[in-house]
Coordinates of C-alpha atoms in Angstrom, one line a residue:
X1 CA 142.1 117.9 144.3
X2 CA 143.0 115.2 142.4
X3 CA 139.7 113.3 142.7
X4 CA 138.0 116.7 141.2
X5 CA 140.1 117.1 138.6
X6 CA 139.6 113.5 137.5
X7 CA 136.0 114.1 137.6
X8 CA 135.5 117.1 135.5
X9 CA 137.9 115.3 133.2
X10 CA 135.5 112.3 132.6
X11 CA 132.4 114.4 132.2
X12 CA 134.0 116.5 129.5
X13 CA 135.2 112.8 127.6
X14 CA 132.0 112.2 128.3
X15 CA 130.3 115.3 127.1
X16 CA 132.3 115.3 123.6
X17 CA 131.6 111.9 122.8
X18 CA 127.9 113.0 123.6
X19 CA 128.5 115.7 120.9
X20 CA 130.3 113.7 118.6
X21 CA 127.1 111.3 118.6
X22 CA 125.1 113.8 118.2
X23 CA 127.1 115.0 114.9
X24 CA 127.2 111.4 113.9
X25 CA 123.2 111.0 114.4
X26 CA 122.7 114.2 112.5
X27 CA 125.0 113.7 109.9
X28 CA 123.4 110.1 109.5
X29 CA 120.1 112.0 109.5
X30 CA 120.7 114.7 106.8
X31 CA 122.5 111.5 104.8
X32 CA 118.7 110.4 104.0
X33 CA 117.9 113.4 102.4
X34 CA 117.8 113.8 99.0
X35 CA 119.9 117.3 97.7
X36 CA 118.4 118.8 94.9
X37 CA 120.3 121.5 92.6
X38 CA 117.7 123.6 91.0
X39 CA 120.4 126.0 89.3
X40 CA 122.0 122.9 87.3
X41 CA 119.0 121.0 85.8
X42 CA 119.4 120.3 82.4
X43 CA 116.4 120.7 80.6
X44 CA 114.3 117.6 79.1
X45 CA 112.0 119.3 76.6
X46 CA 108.9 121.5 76.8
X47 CA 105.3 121.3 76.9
X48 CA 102.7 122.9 75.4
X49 CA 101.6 126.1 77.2
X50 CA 98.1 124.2 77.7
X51 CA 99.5 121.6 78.9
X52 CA 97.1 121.1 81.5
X53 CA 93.5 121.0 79.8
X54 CA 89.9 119.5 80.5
X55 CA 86.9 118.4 78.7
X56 CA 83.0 119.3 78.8
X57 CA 81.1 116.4 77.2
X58 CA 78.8 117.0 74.4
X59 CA 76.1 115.3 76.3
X60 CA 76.5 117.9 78.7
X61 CA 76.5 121.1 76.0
X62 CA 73.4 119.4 74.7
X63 CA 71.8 117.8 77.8
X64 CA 71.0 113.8 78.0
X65 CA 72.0 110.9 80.4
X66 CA 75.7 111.2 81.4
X67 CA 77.2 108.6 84.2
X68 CA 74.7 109.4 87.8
X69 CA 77.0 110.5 91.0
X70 CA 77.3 107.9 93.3
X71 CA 75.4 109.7 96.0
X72 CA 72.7 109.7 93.1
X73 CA 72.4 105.7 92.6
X74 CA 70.2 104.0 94.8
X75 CA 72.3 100.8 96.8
X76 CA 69.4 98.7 95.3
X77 CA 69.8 100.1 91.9
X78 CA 70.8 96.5 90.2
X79 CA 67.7 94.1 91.3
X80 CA 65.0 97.1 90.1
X81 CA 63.8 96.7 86.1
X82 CA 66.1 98.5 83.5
X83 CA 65.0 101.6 82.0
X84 CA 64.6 101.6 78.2
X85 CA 67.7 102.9 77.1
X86 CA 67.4 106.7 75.5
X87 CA 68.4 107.7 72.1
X88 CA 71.2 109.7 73.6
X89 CA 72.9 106.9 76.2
X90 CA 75.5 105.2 75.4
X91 CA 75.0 101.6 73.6
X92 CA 74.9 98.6 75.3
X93 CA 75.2 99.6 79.0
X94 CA 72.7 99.7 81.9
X95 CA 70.3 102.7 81.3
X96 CA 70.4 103.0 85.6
X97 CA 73.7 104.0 85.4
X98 CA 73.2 107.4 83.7
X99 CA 71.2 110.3 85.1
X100 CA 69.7 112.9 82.8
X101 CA 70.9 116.4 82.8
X102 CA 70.1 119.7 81.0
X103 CA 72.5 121.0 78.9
X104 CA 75.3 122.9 80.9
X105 CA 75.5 126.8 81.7
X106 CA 78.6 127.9 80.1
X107 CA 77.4 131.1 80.8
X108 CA 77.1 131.1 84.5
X109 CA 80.0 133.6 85.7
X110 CA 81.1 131.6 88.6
X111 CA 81.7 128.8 86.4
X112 CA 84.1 130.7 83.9
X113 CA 86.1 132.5 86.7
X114 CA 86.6 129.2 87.7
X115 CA 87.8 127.9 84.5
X116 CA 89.5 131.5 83.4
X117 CA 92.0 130.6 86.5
X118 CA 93.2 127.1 85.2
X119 CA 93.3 128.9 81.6
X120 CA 95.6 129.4 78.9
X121 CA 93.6 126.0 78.2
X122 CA 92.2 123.8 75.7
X123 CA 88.4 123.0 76.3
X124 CA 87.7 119.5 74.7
X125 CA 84.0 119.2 73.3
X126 CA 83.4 115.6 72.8
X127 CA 83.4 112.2 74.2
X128 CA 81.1 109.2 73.1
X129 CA 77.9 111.2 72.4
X130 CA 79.4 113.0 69.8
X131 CA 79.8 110.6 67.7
X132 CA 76.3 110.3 67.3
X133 CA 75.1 114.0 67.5
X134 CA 73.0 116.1 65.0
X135 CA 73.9 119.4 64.5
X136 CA 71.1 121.6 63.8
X137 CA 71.7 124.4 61.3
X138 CA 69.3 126.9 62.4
X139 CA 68.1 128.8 64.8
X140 CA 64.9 126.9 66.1
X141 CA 64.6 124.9 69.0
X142 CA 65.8 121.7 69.2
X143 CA 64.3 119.2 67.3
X144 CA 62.2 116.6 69.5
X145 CA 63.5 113.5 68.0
X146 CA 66.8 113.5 66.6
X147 CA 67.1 112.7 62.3
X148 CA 67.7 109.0 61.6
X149 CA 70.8 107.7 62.2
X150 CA 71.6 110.2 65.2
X151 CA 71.0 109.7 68.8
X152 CA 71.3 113.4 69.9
X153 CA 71.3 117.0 69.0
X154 CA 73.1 120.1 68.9
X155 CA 71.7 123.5 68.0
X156 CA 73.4 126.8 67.0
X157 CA 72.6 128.0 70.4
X158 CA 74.3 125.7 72.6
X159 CA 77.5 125.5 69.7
X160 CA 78.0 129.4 70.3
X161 CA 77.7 128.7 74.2
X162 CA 80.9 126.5 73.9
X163 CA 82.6 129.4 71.4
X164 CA 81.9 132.3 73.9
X165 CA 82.8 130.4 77.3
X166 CA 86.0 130.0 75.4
X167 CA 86.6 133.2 74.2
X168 CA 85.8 134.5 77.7
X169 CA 88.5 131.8 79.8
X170 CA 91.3 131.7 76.9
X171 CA 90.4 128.2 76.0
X172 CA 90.8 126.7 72.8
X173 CA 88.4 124.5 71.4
X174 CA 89.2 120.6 70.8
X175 CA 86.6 118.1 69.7
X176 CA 85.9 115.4 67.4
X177 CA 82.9 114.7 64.5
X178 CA 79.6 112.6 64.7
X179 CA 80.7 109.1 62.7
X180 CA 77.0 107.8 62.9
X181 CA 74.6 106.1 60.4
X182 CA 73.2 109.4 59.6
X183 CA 76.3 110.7 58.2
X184 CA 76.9 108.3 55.7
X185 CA 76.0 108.1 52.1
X186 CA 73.8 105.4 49.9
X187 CA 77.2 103.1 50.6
X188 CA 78.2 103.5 53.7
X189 CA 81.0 105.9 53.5
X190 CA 81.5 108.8 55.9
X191 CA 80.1 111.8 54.2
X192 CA 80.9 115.2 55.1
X193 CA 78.2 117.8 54.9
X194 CA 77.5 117.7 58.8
X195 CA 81.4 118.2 59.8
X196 CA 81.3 121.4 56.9
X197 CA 77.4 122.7 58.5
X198 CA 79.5 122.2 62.0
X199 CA 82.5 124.1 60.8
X200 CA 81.1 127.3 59.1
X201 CA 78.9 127.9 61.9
X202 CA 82.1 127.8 64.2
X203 CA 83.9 130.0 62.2
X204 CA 80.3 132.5 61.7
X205 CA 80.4 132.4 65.7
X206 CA 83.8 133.9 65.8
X207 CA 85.2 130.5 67.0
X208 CA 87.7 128.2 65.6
X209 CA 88.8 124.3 66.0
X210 CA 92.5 124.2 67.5
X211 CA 92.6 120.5 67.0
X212 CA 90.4 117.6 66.2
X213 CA 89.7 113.9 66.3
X214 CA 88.2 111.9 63.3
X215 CA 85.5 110.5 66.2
X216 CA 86.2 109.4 69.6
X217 CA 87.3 106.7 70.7
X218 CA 87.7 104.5 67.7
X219 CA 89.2 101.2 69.2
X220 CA 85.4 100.9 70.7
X221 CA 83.3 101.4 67.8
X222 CA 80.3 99.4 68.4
X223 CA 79.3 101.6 71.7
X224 CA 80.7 104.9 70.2
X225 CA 78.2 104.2 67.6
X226 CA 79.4 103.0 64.7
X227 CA 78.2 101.0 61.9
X228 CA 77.7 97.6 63.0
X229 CA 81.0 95.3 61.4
X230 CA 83.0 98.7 61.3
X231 CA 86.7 97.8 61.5
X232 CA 90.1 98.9 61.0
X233 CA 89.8 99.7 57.3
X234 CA 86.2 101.0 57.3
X235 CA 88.0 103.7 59.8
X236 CA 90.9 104.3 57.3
X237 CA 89.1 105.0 54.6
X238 CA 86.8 107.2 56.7
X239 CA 89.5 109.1 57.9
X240 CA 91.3 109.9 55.3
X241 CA 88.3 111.5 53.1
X242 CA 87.9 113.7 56.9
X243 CA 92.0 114.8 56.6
X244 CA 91.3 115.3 52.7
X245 CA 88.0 117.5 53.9
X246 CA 89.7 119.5 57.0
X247 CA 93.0 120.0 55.1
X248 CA 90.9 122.4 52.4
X249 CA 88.0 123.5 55.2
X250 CA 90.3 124.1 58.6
X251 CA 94.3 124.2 57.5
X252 CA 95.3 125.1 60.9
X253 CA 93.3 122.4 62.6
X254 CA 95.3 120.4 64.2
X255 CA 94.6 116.6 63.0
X256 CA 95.1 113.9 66.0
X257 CA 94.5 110.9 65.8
X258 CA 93.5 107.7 66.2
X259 CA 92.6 108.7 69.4
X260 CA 92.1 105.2 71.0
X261 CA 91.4 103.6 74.5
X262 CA 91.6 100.6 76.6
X263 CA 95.1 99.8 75.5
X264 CA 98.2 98.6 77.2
X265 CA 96.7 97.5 80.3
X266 CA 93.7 95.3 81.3
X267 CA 91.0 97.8 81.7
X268 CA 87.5 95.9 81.3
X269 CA 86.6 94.1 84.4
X270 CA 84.3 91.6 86.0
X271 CA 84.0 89.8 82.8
X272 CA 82.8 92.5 80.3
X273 CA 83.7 91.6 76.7
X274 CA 84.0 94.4 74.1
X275 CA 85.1 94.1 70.8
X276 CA 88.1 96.1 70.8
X277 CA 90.0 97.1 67.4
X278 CA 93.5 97.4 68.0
X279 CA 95.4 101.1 68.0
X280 CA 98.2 99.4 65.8
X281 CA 95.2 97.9 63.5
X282 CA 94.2 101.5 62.7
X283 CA 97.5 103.1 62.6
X284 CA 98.6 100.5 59.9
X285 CA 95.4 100.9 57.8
X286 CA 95.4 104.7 57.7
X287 CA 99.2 105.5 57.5
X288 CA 100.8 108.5 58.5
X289 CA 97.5 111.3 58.2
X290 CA 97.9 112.0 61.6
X291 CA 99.9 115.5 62.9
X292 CA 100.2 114.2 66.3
X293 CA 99.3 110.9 67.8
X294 CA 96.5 111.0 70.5
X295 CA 95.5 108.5 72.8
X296 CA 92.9 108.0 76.1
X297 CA 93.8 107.0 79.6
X298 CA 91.7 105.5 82.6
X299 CA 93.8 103.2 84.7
X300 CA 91.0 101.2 85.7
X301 CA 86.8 101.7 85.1
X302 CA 84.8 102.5 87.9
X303 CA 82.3 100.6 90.3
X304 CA 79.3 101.4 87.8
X305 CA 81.1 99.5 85.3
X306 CA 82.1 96.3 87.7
X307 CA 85.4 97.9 88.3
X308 CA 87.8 97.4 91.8
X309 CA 89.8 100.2 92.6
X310 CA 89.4 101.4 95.8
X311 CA 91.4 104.1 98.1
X312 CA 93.4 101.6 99.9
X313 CA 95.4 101.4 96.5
X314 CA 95.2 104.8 95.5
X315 CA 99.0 105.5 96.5
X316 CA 100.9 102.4 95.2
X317 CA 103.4 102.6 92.6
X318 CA 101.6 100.2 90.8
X319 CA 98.7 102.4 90.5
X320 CA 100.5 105.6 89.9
X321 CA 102.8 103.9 87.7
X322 CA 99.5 103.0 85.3
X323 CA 100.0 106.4 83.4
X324 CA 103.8 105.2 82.4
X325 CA 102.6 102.0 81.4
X326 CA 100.2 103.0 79.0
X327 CA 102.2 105.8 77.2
X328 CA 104.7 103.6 76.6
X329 CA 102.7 101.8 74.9
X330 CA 101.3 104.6 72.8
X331 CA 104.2 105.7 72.2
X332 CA 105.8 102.9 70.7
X333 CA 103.4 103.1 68.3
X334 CA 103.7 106.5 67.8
X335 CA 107.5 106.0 67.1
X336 CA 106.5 103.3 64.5
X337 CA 103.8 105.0 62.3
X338 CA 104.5 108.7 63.4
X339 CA 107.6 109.1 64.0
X340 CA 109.2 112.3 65.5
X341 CA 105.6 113.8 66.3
X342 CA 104.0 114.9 69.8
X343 CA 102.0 112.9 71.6
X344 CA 98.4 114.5 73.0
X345 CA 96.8 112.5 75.8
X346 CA 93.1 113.9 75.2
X347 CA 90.9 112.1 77.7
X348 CA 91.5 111.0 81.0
X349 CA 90.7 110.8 84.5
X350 CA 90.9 108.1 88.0
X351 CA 88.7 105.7 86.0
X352 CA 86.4 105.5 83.1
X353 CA 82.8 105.2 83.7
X354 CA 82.2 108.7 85.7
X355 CA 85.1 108.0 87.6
X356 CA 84.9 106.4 91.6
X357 CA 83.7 108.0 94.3
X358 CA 87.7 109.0 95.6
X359 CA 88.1 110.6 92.2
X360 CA 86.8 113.7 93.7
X361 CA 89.0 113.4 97.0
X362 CA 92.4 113.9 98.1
X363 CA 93.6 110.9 97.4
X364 CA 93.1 111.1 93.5
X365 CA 95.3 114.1 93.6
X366 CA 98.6 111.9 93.6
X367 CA 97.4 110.3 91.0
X368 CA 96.7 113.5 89.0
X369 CA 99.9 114.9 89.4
X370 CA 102.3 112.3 89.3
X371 CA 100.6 111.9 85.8
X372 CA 101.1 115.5 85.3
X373 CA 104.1 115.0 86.1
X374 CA 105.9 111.9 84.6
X375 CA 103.9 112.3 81.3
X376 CA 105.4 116.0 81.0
X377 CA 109.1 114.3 81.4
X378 CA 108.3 112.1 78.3
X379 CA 107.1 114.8 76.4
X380 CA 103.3 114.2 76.2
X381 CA 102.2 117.7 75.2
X382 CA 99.1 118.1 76.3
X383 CA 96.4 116.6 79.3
X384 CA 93.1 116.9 78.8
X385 CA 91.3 116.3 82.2
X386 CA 87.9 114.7 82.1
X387 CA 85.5 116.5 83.0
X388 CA 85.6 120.0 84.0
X389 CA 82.1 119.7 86.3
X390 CA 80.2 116.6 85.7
X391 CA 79.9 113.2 87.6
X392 CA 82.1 112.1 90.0
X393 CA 85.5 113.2 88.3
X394 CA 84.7 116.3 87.4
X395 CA 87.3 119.1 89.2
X396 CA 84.1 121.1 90.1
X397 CA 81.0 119.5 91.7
X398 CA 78.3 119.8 89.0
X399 CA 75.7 120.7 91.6
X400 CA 77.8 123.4 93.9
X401 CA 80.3 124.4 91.4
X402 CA 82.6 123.6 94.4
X403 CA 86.3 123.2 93.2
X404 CA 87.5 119.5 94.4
X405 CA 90.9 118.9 95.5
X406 CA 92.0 118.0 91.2
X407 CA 91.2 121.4 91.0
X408 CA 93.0 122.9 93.1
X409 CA 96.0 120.6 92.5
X410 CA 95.5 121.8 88.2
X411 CA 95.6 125.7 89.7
X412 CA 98.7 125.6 91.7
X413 CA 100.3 123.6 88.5
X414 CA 99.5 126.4 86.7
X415 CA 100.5 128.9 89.2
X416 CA 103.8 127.6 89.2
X417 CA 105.1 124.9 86.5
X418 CA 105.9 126.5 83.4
X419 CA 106.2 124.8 80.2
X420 CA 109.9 123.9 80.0
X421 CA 110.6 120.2 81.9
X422 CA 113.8 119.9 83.7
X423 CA 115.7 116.2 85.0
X424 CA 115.3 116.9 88.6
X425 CA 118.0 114.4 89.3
X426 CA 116.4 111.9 91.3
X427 CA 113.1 110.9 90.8
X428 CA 112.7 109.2 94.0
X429 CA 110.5 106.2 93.2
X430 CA 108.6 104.9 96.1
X431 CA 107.5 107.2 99.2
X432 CA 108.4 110.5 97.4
X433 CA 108.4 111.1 94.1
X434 CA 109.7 114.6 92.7
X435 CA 109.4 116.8 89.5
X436 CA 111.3 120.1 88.4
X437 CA 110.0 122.9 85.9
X438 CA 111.1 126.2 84.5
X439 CA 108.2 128.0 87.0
X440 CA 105.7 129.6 85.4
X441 CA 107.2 133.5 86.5
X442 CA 110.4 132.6 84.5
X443 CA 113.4 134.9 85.2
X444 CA 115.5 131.7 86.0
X445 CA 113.5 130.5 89.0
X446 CA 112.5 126.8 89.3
X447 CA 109.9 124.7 91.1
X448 CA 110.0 121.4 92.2
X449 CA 106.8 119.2 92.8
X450 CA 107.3 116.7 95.5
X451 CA 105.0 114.2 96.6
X452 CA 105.0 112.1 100.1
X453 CA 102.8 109.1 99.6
X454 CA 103.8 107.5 102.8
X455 CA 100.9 107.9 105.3
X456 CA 103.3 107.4 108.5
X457 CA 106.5 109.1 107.9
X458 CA 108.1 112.5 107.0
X459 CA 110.9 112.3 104.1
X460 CA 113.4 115.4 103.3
X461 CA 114.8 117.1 100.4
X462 CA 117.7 118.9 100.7
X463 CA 118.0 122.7 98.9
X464 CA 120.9 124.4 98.7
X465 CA 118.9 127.9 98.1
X466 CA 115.6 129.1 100.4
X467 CA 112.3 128.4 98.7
X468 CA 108.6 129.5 98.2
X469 CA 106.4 126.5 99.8
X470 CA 103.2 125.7 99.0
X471 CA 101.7 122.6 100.3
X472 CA 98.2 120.5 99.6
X473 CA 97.4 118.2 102.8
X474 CA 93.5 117.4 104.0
X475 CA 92.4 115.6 107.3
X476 CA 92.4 112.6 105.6
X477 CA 92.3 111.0 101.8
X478 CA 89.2 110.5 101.6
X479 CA 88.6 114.0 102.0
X480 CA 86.7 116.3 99.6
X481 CA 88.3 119.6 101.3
X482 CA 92.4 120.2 100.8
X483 CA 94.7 122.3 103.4
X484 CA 96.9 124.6 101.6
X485 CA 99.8 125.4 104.3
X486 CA 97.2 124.4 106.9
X487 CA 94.6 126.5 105.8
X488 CA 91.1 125.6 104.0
X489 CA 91.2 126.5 100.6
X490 CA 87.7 127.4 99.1
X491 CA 86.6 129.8 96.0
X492 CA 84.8 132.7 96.8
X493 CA 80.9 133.1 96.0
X494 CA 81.4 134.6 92.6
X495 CA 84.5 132.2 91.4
X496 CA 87.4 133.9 92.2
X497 CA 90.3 131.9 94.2
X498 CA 92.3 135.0 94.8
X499 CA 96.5 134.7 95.6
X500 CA 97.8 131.6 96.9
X501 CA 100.1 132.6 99.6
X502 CA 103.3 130.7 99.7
X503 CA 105.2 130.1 103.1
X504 CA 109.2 131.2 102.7
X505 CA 111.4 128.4 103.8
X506 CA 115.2 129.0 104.1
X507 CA 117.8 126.7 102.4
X508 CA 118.5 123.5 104.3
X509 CA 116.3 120.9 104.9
X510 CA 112.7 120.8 103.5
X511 CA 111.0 118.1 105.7
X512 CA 107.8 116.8 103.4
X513 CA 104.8 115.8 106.0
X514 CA 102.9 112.5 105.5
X515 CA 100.2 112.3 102.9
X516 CA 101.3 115.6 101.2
X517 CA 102.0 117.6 97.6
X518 CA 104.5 119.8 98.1
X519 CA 105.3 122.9 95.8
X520 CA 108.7 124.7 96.0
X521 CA 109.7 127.3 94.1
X522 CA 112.9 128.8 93.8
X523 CA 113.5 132.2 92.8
X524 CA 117.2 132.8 92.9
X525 CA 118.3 129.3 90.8
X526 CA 118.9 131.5 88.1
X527 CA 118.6 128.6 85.7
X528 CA 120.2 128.8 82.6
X529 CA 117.7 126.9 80.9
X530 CA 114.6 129.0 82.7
X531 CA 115.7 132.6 81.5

């Protein structure tokens, strides 16, 4: 009896310091998960309700030789001859790079339901071409050769495409001005009868100009198309008579400038040399004209352009961390000749150049979002993705129309981050990194954006309060195709993308799977700040 006893004795002792291992193990588990309190984040700022916005290239309004897919370019395309460069290519850069296109359909429906969904928006109209595009005044067909000192034209026709496909997907036009030869007077000084032909007809259409560059891209002037020896007064004393001329044509224009590139971090590569006029340079020489300070962001150029990024570094903090980097940058100068205004961030994609082949995969959608993200926290008001269907960054496939996964990463943003940033509380640099905004249904709820970058290993968050889930994952990053919640997302025939369902997940735990974005929204955080 004894014996027995004893025995039942030592597998309890045993059996409770089984449990209390167990507690210890789970405890030690739940001790690497991050809590998150979405009914206490303080709010950071706000962004502008078109925060998230993309461009069409003028060279694809008008039709010309824009960057040639990848699947387009022949392996063997460097050892044949060199086209002769056309009038409306960009200077100084292999013609075999560039693949002609007609000008877009901003008609086609399924193309504007597409864009209606990512909309309220702003629809950029610009990019290197136009600096040196003709706008036709009239009503006949394009002219065959362009007027000396252009290298492309515009008519009425395709100007009132870009006016109606905004009307009809809430979009509000952005753009810039032809700076070329051919708008200059007997000495050399930006004259502005084209920019007033360009603006009546806008306003004749039933359009308007929301905001505006000078010209893009001015810390590149010599392949924008600029006078040769143009330099960092020459664009000062431009740009002030075009404030002086839109203050009196277009008051509500917003005027952003300078609107420059290639800053901050190394981005030529393999050699290439291109005179570069400093951001500072410009800012010094025009003074304060500027109502917000805009700026362009590739983290690296692409393969056409002897660029080296490649997926395998696609989700390293170094990489993602680019974006940071570069607005900092900008906005130092920003604090030092513009004090106290917004910052817009109107070009930008994976890479300059047309972008990589992965910029239309999975694994560019970290990189999208994390932008989205960070840049929102520092109060960058608006992102202009580039481009909304052409080459190989474009969120659609230019041929298909397909939505790639950027695109479906933009929609659920829009779904579900509204305009008013919160401090999430932990940022969570490495593996995960994590984002909080007033959702975009308001009423007090909040979503958090959380990103796993680690390819091996599932991270946790912990919520005190259950959640609306909506997750991005594909078979692998190199994936055109994205998984929301495990299922294929794909637009219907005519455009439409329909409800995104969300999966309801109870308050505890929120394990984030490998290789995944990760949408959770909130409902009952009753947010002071989200109301």
């Amino acid at each position: 009896m004894t014996l027995k006893v004893n025995k039942l004795r030592i597998r309890a002792i045993l059996l409770g310091s089984l449990i209390g291992l167990s507690g210890q193990f789970a405890t030690a588990q739940q001790s690497t998960a991050v809590t998150l309190h979405p009914a206490t984040m303080q709010k950071l700022g706000a962004v502008d309700l078109r925060y998230v916005s993309y461009n069409v290239e003028m060279v694809e309004v008008t039709g010309g030789r824009f960057w040639k897919p990848y699947k387009s370019a022949s392996a063997g395309s460097a050892a044949k001859p060199k086209l002769q460069a056309d009038g409306d290519q960009q200077v100084g850069i292999d013609p075999n790079l560039f693949q002609y296109r007609q000008p877009i359909d901003l008609s086609n429906a399924r193309l504007r339901k597409l864009a209606e969904a990512l909309g309220p928006s702003y629809v950029r109209v610009s990019g290197t071409w136009q600096n040196t595009t003709y706008f036709q005044n009239d009503d006949r067909p394009a002219l065959a050769e362009p007027p000396q000192g252009f290298r492309g034209v515009l008519t009425r026709a395709e100007w009132k495409g870009v006016v109606d496909f905004a009307r009809a997907t809430d979009d509000r036009i952005v753009t810039s001005f032809a700076i070329s030869a051919g708008t200059r007077d007997a000495s050399g000084v930006w004259a502005p009868a084209q920019a007033q032909a360009f603006l009546d007809y806008t306003k004749n259409a039933g359009g308007s100009i929301a905001a505006a560059e000078f010209m893009n891209e001015p810390t590149f002037p010599g392949p924008g198309g600029a006078p040769a020896g143009y330099d960092a007064d020459a664009f000062a004393r431009d740009a002030k008579a075009f404030e002086v001329f839109l203050r009196k044509e277009s008051p509500k224009t917003i005027f952003l400038g300078p609107g420059g590139v290639g800053e901050g971090i190394p981005l030529a590569a393999g050699g290439m040399k291109i005179k570069l006029l400093g951001s500072e340079d410009l800012m010094k020489a025009t003074g304060p004209i500027f109502d917000a300070f805009s700026y362009h962001f590739y983290g690296a150029v692409s393969r056409r352009c002897m660029g080296t990024t490649s997926v395998d570094k696609a989700l390293t903090a170094e990489w993602l961390d680019r974006t940071d980097v570069v607005e900092g940058f900008y906005a130092g100068l920003r604090d030092k000749y513009l004090p106290g205004k917004p910052m817009w961030l109107t070009e930008t994609a994976e890479a300059a150049c047309g972008g990589d082949e992965f910029a239309g995969t999975f694994a560019d959608t970290f990189r999208y979002l994390n932008q989205l993200g960070t840049l929102a926290q520092k109060g960058v008001q608006v992102v202009m993705h580039n481009t909304l269907a052409s080459s190989d960054y474009g969120l659609l496939n230019e041929e298909t129309l397909e939505p790639r996964p950027d695109y479906w990463a933009a929609l659920l943003w829009k779904r579900t981050m509204g305009s008013v940033v919160l401090d999430p509380g932990s940022r969570m640099d490495g593996s995960v990194r994590v984002y909080a905004h007033c959702s975009a249904a308001g009423k007090g709820s909040v979503t958090i954006l959380a990103m796993n970058t680690d390819a091996e290993h599932e991270h946790e968050l912990m919520l005190p309060q259950a959640a609306l889930r909506l997750t991005l994952t594909a078979a692998d990053l190199s994936s055109g195709d994205v998984l929301l919640n495990g299922t294929a997302l794909k637009a219907e025939s005519d455009g439409s993308v329909g409800t995104l369902k969300a999966e309801a997940v109870s308050a505890g735990i929120i394990r984030l799977q490998p290789l995944s974005v990760n949408f959770l929204t909130v409902q009952s955080a009753h947010n002071k700040s989200c109301r």
